[in-house]
């Protein structure tokens, strides 16, 4: 089980890098090319949500992305450090809960196997995709 971990400052400009790294590692792990665009979008949404939670809550910690190649699945976990449940206090503007709900709706529309939960320091979004079986040379 190989794992790549990425940590970045909660800045919007780092989300693109996370998407590119996730797609490259997924391709290498054997995720089917036909779902790489959805994977990129889902990772982008999850990372953007984590960045927004950090900024709304005034948290300076890093967004963490773990990319794990399992036997038959490719797992991506995006974790924030925005506190228990990643809840915002609402002081940053209009309807942050609506923005969170929209981002989560996009993710669940793109990924069949998704779980939203809490980690030790904030929220965690776990997503996984099947790995295509390796072709056997003849």
Short mmCIF file of C-alpha atoms in Angstrom, two decimals:
data_model
loop_
_atom_site.label_atom_id
_atom_site.label_comp_id
_atom_site.label_asym_id
_atom_site.label_seq_id
_atom_site.Cartn_x
_atom_site.Cartn_y
_atom_site.Cartn_z
CA UNK A 1 0.00 0.00 0.00
CA UNK A 2 1.78 3.14 -1.27
CA UNK A 3 0.82 6.56 0.11
CA UNK A 4 1.73 10.04 -1.09
CA UNK A 5 1.06 12.88 1.34
CA UNK A 6 0.73 16.50 0.36
CA UNK A 7 0.45 19.40 2.81
CA UNK A 8 -0.11 22.96 1.68
CA UNK A 9 -0.90 26.37 3.12
CA UNK A 10 -4.60 27.15 2.97
CA UNK A 11 -4.29 29.39 -0.08
CA UNK A 12 -6.47 29.08 -3.20
CA UNK A 13 -3.46 29.07 -5.53
CA UNK A 14 -2.30 25.73 -4.09
CA UNK A 15 -5.52 23.90 -4.99
CA UNK A 16 -4.46 23.54 -8.63
CA UNK A 17 -1.21 21.88 -7.58
CA UNK A 18 -3.13 19.42 -5.38
CA UNK A 19 -5.41 18.54 -8.32
CA UNK A 20 -2.45 17.94 -10.64
CA UNK A 21 -0.60 15.79 -8.11
CA UNK A 22 -3.74 13.75 -7.36
CA UNK A 23 -4.37 13.07 -11.06
CA UNK A 24 -0.74 12.07 -11.68
CA UNK A 25 -0.63 9.69 -8.72
CA UNK A 26 -4.04 8.23 -9.62
CA UNK A 27 -2.93 7.61 -13.21
CA UNK A 28 0.21 5.87 -11.97
CA UNK A 29 -1.85 3.76 -9.53
CA UNK A 30 -4.02 2.47 -12.37
CA UNK A 31 -7.20 4.53 -12.08
CA UNK A 32 -9.02 4.44 -15.41
CA UNK A 33 -8.32 7.42 -17.67
CA UNK A 34 -12.06 7.95 -18.17
CA UNK A 35 -12.53 9.09 -14.54
CA UNK A 36 -9.43 11.26 -14.12
CA UNK A 37 -11.33 14.46 -14.97
CA UNK A 38 -13.94 13.71 -12.29
CA UNK A 39 -11.16 12.86 -9.84
CA UNK A 40 -9.44 16.20 -10.55
CA UNK A 41 -12.69 18.12 -10.06
CA UNK A 42 -13.57 16.29 -6.85
CA UNK A 43 -10.12 16.89 -5.36
CA UNK A 44 -10.34 20.54 -6.38
CA UNK A 45 -13.72 20.93 -4.68
CA UNK A 46 -12.56 19.17 -1.51
CA UNK A 47 -9.38 21.25 -1.30
CA UNK A 48 -11.23 24.50 -2.08
CA UNK A 49 -13.70 23.70 0.70
CA UNK A 50 -10.83 23.06 3.15
CA UNK A 51 -9.13 26.32 2.15
CA UNK A 52 -12.41 28.24 2.61
CA UNK A 53 -12.97 26.71 6.06
CA UNK A 54 -9.46 27.67 7.12
CA UNK A 55 -9.86 31.23 5.90
CA UNK A 56 -13.34 31.72 7.41
CA UNK A 57 -12.17 30.40 10.78
CA UNK A 58 -8.82 32.21 10.79
CA UNK A 59 -6.86 28.94 10.92
CA UNK A 60 -3.23 29.01 9.79
CA UNK A 61 -2.73 25.23 9.61
CA UNK A 62 -2.11 23.18 6.51
CA UNK A 63 -4.58 21.36 4.30
CA UNK A 64 -3.54 17.71 4.08
CA UNK A 65 -4.12 15.43 1.11
CA UNK A 66 -3.29 11.72 1.40
CA UNK A 67 -3.26 9.65 -1.80
CA UNK A 68 -3.24 5.92 -1.08
CA UNK A 69 -2.99 3.07 -3.55
CA UNK A 70 -4.71 0.03 -2.09
CA UNK A 71 -5.09 -3.39 -3.65
CA UNK A 72 -8.27 -2.59 -5.60
CA UNK A 73 -9.04 1.06 -4.74
CA UNK A 74 -7.35 4.42 -4.95
CA UNK A 75 -8.18 6.47 -1.85
CA UNK A 76 -7.89 10.24 -1.44
CA UNK A 77 -8.37 11.95 1.92
CA UNK A 78 -8.54 15.73 2.17
CA UNK A 79 -8.30 16.96 5.77
CA UNK A 80 -8.63 20.46 7.15
CA UNK A 81 -7.62 21.89 10.52
CA UNK A 82 -10.66 24.14 10.87
CA UNK A 83 -11.76 22.64 14.17
CA UNK A 84 -14.36 20.04 15.16
CA UNK A 85 -16.69 19.39 12.26
CA UNK A 86 -15.04 22.12 10.23
CA UNK A 87 -17.88 24.41 11.19
CA UNK A 88 -17.72 28.09 10.37
CA UNK A 89 -18.95 30.79 12.69
CA UNK A 90 -20.72 32.63 9.89
CA UNK A 91 -18.83 35.89 10.43
CA UNK A 92 -17.16 35.88 7.03
CA UNK A 93 -20.16 36.71 4.85
CA UNK A 94 -23.33 35.39 3.38
CA UNK A 95 -24.31 31.77 3.75
CA UNK A 96 -21.02 29.86 4.14
CA UNK A 97 -23.09 26.75 4.94
CA UNK A 98 -24.69 27.04 1.48
CA UNK A 99 -21.24 27.16 -0.13
CA UNK A 100 -20.20 24.08 1.87
CA UNK A 101 -23.37 22.23 0.88
CA UNK A 102 -22.86 23.10 -2.79
CA UNK A 103 -19.24 21.89 -2.73
CA UNK A 104 -20.25 18.65 -1.03
CA UNK A 105 -23.08 18.16 -3.55
CA UNK A 106 -20.61 18.52 -6.42
CA UNK A 107 -18.25 16.02 -4.80
CA UNK A 108 -20.99 13.44 -4.18
CA UNK A 109 -22.15 13.90 -7.78
CA UNK A 110 -18.65 13.16 -9.07
CA UNK A 111 -17.59 10.33 -6.74
CA UNK A 112 -19.51 7.13 -6.08
CA UNK A 113 -17.63 6.25 -2.92
CA UNK A 114 -17.38 9.36 -0.73
CA UNK A 115 -17.49 9.84 3.04
CA UNK A 116 -17.52 13.13 4.92
CA UNK A 117 -16.45 12.96 8.53
CA UNK A 118 -14.37 14.47 11.28
CA UNK A 119 -10.69 13.96 11.93
CA UNK A 120 -8.65 14.82 14.97
CA UNK A 121 -8.28 18.50 14.04
CA UNK A 122 -11.14 19.17 11.62
CA UNK A 123 -13.10 17.72 8.75
CA UNK A 124 -12.05 14.89 6.44
CA UNK A 125 -13.42 14.00 3.03
CA UNK A 126 -12.58 10.45 1.91
CA UNK A 127 -13.07 9.53 -1.72
CA UNK A 128 -12.10 6.38 -3.59
CA UNK A 129 -12.07 5.01 -7.11
CA UNK A 130 -11.49 1.49 -8.43
CA UNK A 131 -8.09 0.58 -9.82
CA UNK A 132 -8.18 -1.06 -13.22
CA UNK A 133 -6.74 -4.57 -13.14
CA UNK A 134 -3.25 -4.72 -14.60
CA UNK A 135 -3.13 -6.22 -18.05
CA UNK A 136 -1.21 -9.46 -18.28
CA UNK A 137 1.35 -9.59 -21.12
CA UNK A 138 0.89 -12.48 -23.53
#
